[in-house]
Coordinates of C-alpha atoms in Angstrom, one line a residue:
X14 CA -0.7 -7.2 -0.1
X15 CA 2.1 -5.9 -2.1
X16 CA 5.8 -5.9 -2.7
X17 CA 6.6 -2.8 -0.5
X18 CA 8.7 -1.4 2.1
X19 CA 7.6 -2.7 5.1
X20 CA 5.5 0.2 6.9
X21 CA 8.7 2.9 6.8
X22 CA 8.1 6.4 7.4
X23 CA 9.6 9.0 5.4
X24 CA 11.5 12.4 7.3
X25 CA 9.9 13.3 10.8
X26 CA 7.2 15.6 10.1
X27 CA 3.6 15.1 11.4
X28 CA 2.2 12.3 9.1
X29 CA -1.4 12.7 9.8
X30 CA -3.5 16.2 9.7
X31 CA -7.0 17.5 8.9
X32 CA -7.0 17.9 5.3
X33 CA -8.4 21.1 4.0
X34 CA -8.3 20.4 0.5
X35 CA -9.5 17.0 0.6
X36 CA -10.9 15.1 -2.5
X37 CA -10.3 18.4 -4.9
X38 CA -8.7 18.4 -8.1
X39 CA -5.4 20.0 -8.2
X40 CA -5.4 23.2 -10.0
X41 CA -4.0 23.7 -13.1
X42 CA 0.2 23.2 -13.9
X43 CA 0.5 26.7 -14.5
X44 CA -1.5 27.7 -11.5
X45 CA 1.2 28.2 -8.7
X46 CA 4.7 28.7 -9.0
X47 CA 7.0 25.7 -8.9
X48 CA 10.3 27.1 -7.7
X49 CA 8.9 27.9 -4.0
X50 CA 7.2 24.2 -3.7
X51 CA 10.9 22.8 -5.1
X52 CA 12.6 24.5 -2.2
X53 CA 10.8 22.0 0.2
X54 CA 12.3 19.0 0.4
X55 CA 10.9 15.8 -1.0
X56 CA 8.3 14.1 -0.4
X57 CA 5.2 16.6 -0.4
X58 CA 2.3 16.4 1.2
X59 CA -0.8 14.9 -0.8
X60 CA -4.8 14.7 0.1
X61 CA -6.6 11.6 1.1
X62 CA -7.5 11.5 -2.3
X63 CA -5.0 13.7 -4.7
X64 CA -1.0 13.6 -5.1
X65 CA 0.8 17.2 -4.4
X66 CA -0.3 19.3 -7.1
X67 CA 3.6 19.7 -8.3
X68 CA 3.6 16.3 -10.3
X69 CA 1.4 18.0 -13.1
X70 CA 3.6 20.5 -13.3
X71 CA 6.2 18.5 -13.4
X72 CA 4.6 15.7 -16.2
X73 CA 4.0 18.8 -18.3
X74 CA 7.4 20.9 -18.2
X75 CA 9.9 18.6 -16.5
X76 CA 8.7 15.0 -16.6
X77 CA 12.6 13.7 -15.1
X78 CA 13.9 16.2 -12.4
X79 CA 16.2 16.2 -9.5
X80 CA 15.1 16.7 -5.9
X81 CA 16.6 16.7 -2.6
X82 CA 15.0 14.4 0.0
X83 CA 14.5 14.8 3.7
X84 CA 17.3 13.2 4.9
X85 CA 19.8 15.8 2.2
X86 CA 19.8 12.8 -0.6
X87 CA 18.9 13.6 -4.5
X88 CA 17.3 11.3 -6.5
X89 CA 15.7 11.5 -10.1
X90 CA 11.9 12.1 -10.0
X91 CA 9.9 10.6 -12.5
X92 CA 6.3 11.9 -13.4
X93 CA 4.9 10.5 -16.5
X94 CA 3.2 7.0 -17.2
X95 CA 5.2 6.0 -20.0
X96 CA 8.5 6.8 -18.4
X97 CA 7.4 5.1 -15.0
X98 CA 6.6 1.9 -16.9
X99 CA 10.3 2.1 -18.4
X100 CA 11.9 2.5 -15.1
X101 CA 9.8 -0.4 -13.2
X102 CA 10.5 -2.4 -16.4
X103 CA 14.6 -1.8 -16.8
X104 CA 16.7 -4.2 -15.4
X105 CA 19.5 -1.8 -15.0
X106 CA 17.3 -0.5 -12.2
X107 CA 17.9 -1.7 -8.9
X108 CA 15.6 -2.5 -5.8
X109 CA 18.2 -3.5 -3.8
X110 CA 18.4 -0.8 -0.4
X111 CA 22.1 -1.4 0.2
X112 CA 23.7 0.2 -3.3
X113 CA 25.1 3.6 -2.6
X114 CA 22.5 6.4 -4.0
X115 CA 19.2 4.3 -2.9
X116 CA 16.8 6.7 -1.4
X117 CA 15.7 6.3 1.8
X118 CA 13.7 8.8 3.0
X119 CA 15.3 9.3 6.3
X120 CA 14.6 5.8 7.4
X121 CA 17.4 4.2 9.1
X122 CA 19.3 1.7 6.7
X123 CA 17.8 -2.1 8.5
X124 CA 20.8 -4.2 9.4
X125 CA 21.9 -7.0 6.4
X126 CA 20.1 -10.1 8.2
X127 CA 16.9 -8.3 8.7
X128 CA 16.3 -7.3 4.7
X129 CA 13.1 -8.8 3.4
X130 CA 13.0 -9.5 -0.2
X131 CA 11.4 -6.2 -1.9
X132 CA 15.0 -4.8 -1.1
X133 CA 16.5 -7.9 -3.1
X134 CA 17.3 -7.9 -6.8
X135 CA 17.7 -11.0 -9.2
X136 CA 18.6 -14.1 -8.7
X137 CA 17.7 -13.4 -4.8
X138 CA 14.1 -11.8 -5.1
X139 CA 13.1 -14.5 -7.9
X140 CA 13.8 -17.1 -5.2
X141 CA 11.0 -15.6 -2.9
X142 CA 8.7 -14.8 -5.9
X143 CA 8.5 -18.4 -6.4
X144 CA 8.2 -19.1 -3.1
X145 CA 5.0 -16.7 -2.2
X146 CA 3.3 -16.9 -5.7
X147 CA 1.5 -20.6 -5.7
X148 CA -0.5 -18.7 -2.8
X149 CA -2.0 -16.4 -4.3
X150 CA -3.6 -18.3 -7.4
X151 CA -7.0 -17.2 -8.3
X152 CA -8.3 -21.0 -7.4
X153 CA -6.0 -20.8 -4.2
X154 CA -7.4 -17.0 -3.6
X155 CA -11.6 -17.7 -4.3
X156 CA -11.0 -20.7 -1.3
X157 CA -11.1 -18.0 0.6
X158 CA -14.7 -16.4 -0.3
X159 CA -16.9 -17.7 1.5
X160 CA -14.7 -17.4 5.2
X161 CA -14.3 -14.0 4.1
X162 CA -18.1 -13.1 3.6
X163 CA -18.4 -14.7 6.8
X164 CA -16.0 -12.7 8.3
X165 CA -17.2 -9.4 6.9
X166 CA -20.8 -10.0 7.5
X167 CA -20.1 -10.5 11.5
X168 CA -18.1 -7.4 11.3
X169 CA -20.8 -5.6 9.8
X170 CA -23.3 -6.9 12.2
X171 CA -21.2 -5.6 15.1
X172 CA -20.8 -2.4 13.7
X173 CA -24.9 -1.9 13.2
X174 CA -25.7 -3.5 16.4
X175 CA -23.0 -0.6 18.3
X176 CA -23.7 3.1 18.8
X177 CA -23.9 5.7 15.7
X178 CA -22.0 7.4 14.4
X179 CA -19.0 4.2 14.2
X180 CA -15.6 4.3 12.9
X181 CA -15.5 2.2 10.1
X182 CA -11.6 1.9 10.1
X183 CA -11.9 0.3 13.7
X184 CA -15.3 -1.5 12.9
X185 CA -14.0 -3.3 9.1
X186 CA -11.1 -1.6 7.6
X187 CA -8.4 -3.1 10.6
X188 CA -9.8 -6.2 11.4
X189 CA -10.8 -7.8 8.4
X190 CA -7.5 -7.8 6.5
X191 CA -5.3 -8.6 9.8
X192 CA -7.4 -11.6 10.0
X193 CA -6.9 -12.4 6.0
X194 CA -3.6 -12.2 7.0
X195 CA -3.9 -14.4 9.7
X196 CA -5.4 -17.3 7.9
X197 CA -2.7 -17.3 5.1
X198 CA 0.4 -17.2 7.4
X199 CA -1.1 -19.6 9.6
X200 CA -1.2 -17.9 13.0
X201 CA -3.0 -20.4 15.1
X202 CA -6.9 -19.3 15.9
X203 CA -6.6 -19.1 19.6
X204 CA -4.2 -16.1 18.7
X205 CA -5.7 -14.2 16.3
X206 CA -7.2 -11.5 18.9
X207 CA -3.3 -10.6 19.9
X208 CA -2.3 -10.8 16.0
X209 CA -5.4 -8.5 14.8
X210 CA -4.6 -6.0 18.0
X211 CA -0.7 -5.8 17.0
X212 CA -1.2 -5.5 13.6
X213 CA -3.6 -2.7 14.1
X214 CA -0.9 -0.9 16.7
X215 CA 1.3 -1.2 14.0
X216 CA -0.4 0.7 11.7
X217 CA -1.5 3.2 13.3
X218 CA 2.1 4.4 14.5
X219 CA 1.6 7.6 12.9
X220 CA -2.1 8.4 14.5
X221 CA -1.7 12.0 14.9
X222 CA -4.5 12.1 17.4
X223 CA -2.3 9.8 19.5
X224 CA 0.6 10.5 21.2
X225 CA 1.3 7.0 22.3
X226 CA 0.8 5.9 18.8
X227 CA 4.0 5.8 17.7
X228 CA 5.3 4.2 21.4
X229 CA 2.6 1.2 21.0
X230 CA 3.4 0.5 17.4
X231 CA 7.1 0.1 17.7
X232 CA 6.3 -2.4 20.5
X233 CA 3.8 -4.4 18.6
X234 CA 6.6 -4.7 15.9
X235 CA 8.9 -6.0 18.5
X236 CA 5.8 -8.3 20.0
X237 CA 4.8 -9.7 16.1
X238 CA 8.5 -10.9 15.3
X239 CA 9.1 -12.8 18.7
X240 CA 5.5 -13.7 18.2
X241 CA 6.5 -15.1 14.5
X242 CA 9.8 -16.3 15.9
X243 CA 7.9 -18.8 17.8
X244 CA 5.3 -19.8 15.7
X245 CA 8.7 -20.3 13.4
X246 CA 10.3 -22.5 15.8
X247 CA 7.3 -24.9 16.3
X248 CA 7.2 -25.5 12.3
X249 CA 10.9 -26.3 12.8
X250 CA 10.2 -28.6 15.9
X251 CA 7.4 -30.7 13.5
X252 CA 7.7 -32.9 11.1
X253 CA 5.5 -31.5 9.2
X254 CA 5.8 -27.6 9.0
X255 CA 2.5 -26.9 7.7
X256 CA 1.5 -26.0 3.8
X257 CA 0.6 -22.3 5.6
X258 CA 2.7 -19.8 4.0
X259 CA 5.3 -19.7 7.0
X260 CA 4.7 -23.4 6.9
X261 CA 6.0 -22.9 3.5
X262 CA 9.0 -20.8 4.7
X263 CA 10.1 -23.0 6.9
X264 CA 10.2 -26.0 4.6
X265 CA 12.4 -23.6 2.3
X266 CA 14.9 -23.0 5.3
X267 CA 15.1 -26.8 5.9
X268 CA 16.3 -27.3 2.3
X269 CA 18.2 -24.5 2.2
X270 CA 17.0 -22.7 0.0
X271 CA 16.6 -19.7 2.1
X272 CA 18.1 -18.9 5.5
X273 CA 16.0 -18.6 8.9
X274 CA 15.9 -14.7 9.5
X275 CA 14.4 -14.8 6.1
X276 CA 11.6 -16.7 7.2
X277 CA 10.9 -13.7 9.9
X278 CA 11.6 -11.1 7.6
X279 CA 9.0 -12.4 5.0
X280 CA 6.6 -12.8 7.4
X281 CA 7.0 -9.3 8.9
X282 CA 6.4 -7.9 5.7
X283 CA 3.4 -10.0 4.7
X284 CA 1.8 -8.2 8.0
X285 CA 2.8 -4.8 7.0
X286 CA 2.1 -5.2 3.3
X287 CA -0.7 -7.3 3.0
X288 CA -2.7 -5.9 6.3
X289 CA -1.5 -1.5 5.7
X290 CA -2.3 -1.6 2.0
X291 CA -5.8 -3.2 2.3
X292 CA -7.0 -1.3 5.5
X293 CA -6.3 1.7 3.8
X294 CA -8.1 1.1 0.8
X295 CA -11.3 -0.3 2.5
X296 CA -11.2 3.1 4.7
X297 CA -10.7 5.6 1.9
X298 CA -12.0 3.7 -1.0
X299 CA -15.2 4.1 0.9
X300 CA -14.8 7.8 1.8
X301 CA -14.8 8.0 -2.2
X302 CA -17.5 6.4 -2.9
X303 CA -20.1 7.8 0.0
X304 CA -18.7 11.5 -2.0
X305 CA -20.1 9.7 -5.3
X306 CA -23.3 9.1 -4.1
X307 CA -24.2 8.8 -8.0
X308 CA -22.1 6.2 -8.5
X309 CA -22.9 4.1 -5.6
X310 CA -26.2 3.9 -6.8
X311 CA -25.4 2.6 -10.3
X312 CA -22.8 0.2 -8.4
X313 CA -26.3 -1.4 -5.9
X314 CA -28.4 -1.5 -9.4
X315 CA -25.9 -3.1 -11.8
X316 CA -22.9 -5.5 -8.8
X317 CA -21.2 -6.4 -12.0
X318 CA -19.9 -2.8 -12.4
X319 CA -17.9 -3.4 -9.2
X320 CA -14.7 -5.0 -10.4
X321 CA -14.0 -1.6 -12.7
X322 CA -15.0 0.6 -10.2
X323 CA -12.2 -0.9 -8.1
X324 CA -10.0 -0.9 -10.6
X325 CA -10.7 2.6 -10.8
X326 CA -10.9 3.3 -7.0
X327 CA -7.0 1.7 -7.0
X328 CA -5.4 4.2 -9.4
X329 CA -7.4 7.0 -8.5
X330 CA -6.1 6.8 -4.6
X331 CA -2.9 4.6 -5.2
X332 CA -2.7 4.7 -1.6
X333 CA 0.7 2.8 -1.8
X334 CA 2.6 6.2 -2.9
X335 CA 6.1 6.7 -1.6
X336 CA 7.5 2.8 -1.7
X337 CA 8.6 2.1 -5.1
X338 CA 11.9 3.1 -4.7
X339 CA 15.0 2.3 -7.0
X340 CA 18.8 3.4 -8.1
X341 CA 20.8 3.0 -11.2
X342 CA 23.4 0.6 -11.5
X343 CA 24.5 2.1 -15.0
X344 CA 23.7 4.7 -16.6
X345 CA 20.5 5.0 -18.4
X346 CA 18.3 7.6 -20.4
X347 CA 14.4 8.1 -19.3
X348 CA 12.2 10.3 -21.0
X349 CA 15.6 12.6 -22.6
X350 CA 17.6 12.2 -19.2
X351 CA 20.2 10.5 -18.5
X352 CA 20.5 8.8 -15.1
X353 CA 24.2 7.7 -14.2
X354 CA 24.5 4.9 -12.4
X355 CA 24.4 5.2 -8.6
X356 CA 21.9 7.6 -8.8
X357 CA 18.2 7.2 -6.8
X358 CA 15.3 6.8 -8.9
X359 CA 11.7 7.4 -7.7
X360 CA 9.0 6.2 -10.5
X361 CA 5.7 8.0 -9.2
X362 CA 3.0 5.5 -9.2
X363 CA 0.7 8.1 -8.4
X364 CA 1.6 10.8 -11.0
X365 CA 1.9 7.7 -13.7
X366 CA -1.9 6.8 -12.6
X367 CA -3.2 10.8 -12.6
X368 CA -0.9 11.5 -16.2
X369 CA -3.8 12.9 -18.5
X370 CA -1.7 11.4 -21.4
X371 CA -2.8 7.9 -20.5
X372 CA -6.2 8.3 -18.4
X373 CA -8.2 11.9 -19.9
X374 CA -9.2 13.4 -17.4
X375 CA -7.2 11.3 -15.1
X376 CA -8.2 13.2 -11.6
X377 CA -11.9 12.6 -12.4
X378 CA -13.4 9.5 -10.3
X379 CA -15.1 7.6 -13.3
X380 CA -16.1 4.0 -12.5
X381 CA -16.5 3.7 -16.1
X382 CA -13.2 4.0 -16.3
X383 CA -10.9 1.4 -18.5
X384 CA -8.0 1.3 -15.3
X385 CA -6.8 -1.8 -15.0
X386 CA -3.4 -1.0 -15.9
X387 CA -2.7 1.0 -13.3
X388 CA 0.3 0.9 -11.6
X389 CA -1.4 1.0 -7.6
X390 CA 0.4 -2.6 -7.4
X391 CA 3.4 -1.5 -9.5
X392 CA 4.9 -3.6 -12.6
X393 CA 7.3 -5.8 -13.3
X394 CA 9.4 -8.2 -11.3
X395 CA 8.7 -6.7 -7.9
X396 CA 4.4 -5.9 -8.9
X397 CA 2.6 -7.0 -5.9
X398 CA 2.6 -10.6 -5.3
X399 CA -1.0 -10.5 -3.3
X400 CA -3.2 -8.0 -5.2
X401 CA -5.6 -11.3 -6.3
X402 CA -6.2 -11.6 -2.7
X403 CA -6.5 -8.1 -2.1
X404 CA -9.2 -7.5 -4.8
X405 CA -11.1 -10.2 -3.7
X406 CA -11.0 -8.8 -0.4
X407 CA -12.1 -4.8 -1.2
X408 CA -14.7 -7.1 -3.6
X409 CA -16.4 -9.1 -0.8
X410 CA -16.5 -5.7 1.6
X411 CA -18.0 -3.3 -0.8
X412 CA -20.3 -5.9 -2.3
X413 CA -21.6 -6.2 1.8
X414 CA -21.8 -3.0 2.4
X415 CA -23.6 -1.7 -0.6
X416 CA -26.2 -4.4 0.2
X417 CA -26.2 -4.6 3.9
X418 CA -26.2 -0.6 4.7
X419 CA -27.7 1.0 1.7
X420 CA -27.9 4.5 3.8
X421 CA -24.4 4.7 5.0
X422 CA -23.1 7.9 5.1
X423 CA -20.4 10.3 6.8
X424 CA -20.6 11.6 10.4
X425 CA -18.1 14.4 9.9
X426 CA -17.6 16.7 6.5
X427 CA -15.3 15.6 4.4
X428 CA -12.6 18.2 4.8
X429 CA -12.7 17.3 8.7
X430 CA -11.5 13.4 8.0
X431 CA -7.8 13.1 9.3
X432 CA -5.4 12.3 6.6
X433 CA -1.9 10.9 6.5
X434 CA -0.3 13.7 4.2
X435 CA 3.0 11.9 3.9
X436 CA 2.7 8.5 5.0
X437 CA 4.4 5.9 2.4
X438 CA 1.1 3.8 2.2
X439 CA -1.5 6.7 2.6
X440 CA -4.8 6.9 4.3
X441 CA -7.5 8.6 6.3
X442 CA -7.1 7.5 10.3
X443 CA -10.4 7.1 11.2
X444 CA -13.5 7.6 9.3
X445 CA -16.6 8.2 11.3
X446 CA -20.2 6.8 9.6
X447 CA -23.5 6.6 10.8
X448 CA -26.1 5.3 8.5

């Protein structure tokens, strides 16, 4: 679950397609020639697994650069580790979607009531910070353990007990975060099959092997924020709203401390953030490791070497890609460039996690890997408020499956698993197993 954008979709091409080159290394900086990839706008396409091959180029000979986006804007790229730790550190950099110069990637500007707080700056964002954060405590977060092993061991047993080969986005990778979700909003039980099937429609909008995909998820969006607005107004109608986060919410609104639509708005993103984010990790985290078959096995002899390995799984794929997005309010200088104020910003989280200069060798998988300052859950104010939860989550299901289906494998090569190549939070769309 993460501070994010909630589930925007950048220009209109295709988002999901075969990927050929899936899981290699990009070549070398000086392997292809830079100024015919710059006349394509921005954002590139990347692997399930690799960002566009550009950013080493670009880390290496022009770490800050220009670009022009889909929708005509420029904005400031920046490539390197270092530099991308300044920017998501600098107060004089803004998060706030409505400044002049903020890019947006096509996506149409939402209206001024319905801004969730990841598009706030301070003293507005703090407010929700402090709001969200006593949820996601490590004591609060390890209550959830053994509901979750419960939960992942009757999806698991589903999944065996259907026909082979299964798709394990369908089988684990939807259902077991949207129902996460469910338990720390506070959707009612008796609804969880309509909030797991929503939140499912939702993210899969972009399903390339769908063409209703799109059509069903902008209706589930419209069908999860009634659905919230009622849940909303029956806290209200109570005396006591619940200690649920939108129970939580509500009792904020009451005091005044935030308005209503901002109860809907934060709840619309904790679906979208917390439910996209983990999903897609589950799905291609484990496409990596059934391609590290060597790996795996030291991960079943020695469990404690799992917490790295995810560490390492998170920067390797940093699946949330194309949502940390910011503009200057004055001007500034990163990495010898100077950024005048009004001008986008776009810190790479996924160049920062694959720059050599900080990880050697930093598009090798290595579960050895020291990783955990990665930036797959960005830094500073607006770093993801959830990511306890979500670890303990990828924790519980790779622990299970390891155990439970020590000869899972892949269906379908590789190369043949459907990617989404420019999706803000990538991932693969299905992933066919067998085992």
């Amino acid at each position: 679950m993460t501070d994010t954008a909630p589930g925007t979709m950048p220009g209109t091409a295709p988002d999901t397609a075969p990927g050929p080159a899936l899981g290699t290394a990009p070549e070398s900086a000086a392997a292809f020639d830079p100024p015919e990839l710059f006349a394509e706008p921005f954002p590139w396409p990347r692997t399930a697994f690799d960002p566009p091959e550009l950013y080493a180029w670009l880390r290496e000979r022009r770490p800050v650069t220009k670009v022009t986006t889909r929708n005509g804007q420029e904005a400031w790229l920046v490539t390197r580790y270092d530099d991308v730790r300044a920017v998501l550190g600098d107060r004089r950099i803004s998060s706030d979607i409505r400044r002049p110069g903020y890019p947006k990637f096509g996506v149409f500007p939402p209206r001024e009531e319905d801004r969730p707080f990841i598009w706030m700056d301070p003293p507005e964002h703090a407010v929700f910070r402090r709001l969200l954060v006593k949820n996601f405590l490590a004591r609060r977060v390890e209550a959830y353990r053994d509901r979750l092993q419960a939960l992942v061991d009757g999806a698991i047993d589903r999944m065996t007990a259907g026909e082979r080969p299964a798709d394990l986005v369908r089988a684990l990778a939807l259902p077991v975060p949207s129902t996460v979700l469910a338990w720390v909003l506070g959707v009612r039980e008796e609804d969880q099959g309509f909030f797991n099937t929503a939140t499912e429609h939702l993210m899969n909008r972009a399903d390339f092997t769908d063409p209703h995909a799109l059509e069903r998820a902008m209706k589930a969006g419209m069908e999860l924020r009634a659905y919230l607005d009622q849940l909303i107004t029956e806290r209200e109608a109570a005396p006591d709203p619940g200690d649920d986060i939108l129970g939580q919410l509500v009792a904020a609104a009451r005091e005044g401390t935030i308005g209503r639509n901002d109860v809907v708005n934060s709840g619309m993103l904790m679906i979208i953030a917390g439910h996209e984010t983990t999903a897609s990790m589950i799905a291609t985290g484990t496409l990596v490791l059934l391609r590290n078959p060597g790996h795996v096995a030291e991960l079943r002899a020695d469990p404690g070497l799992l917490p790295g390995a995810i560490e390492e799984l998170l920067r390797y794929l940093t699946v949330v890609h194309l949502v940390v997005l910011r503009v200057a309010t004055e001007d500034i200088e990163i990495g010898g460039q100077l950024i005048r104020a009004g001008e986008g910003v776009i810190p790479l989280n996924f160049s920062a996690n694959r720059d050599d200069a900080h990880y050697p060798d930093a598009d090798r998988f290595d579960i050895h890997r020291p990783a955990k300052d990665h930036f797959a859950f960005g830094h500073g104010i607006h770093q993801c408020v959830g990511q306890s939860l979500a670890r303990l989550e990828l924790r519980v299901v790779w622990e299970t499956l390891l155990r439970r289906i020590p000869t899972l494998g892949l269906a379908i090569p590789a190369e043949d698993v459907p990617v989404k190549l420019f999706s803000q939070i990538s991932g693969v769309s299905v992933l066919p197993v067998t085992w």
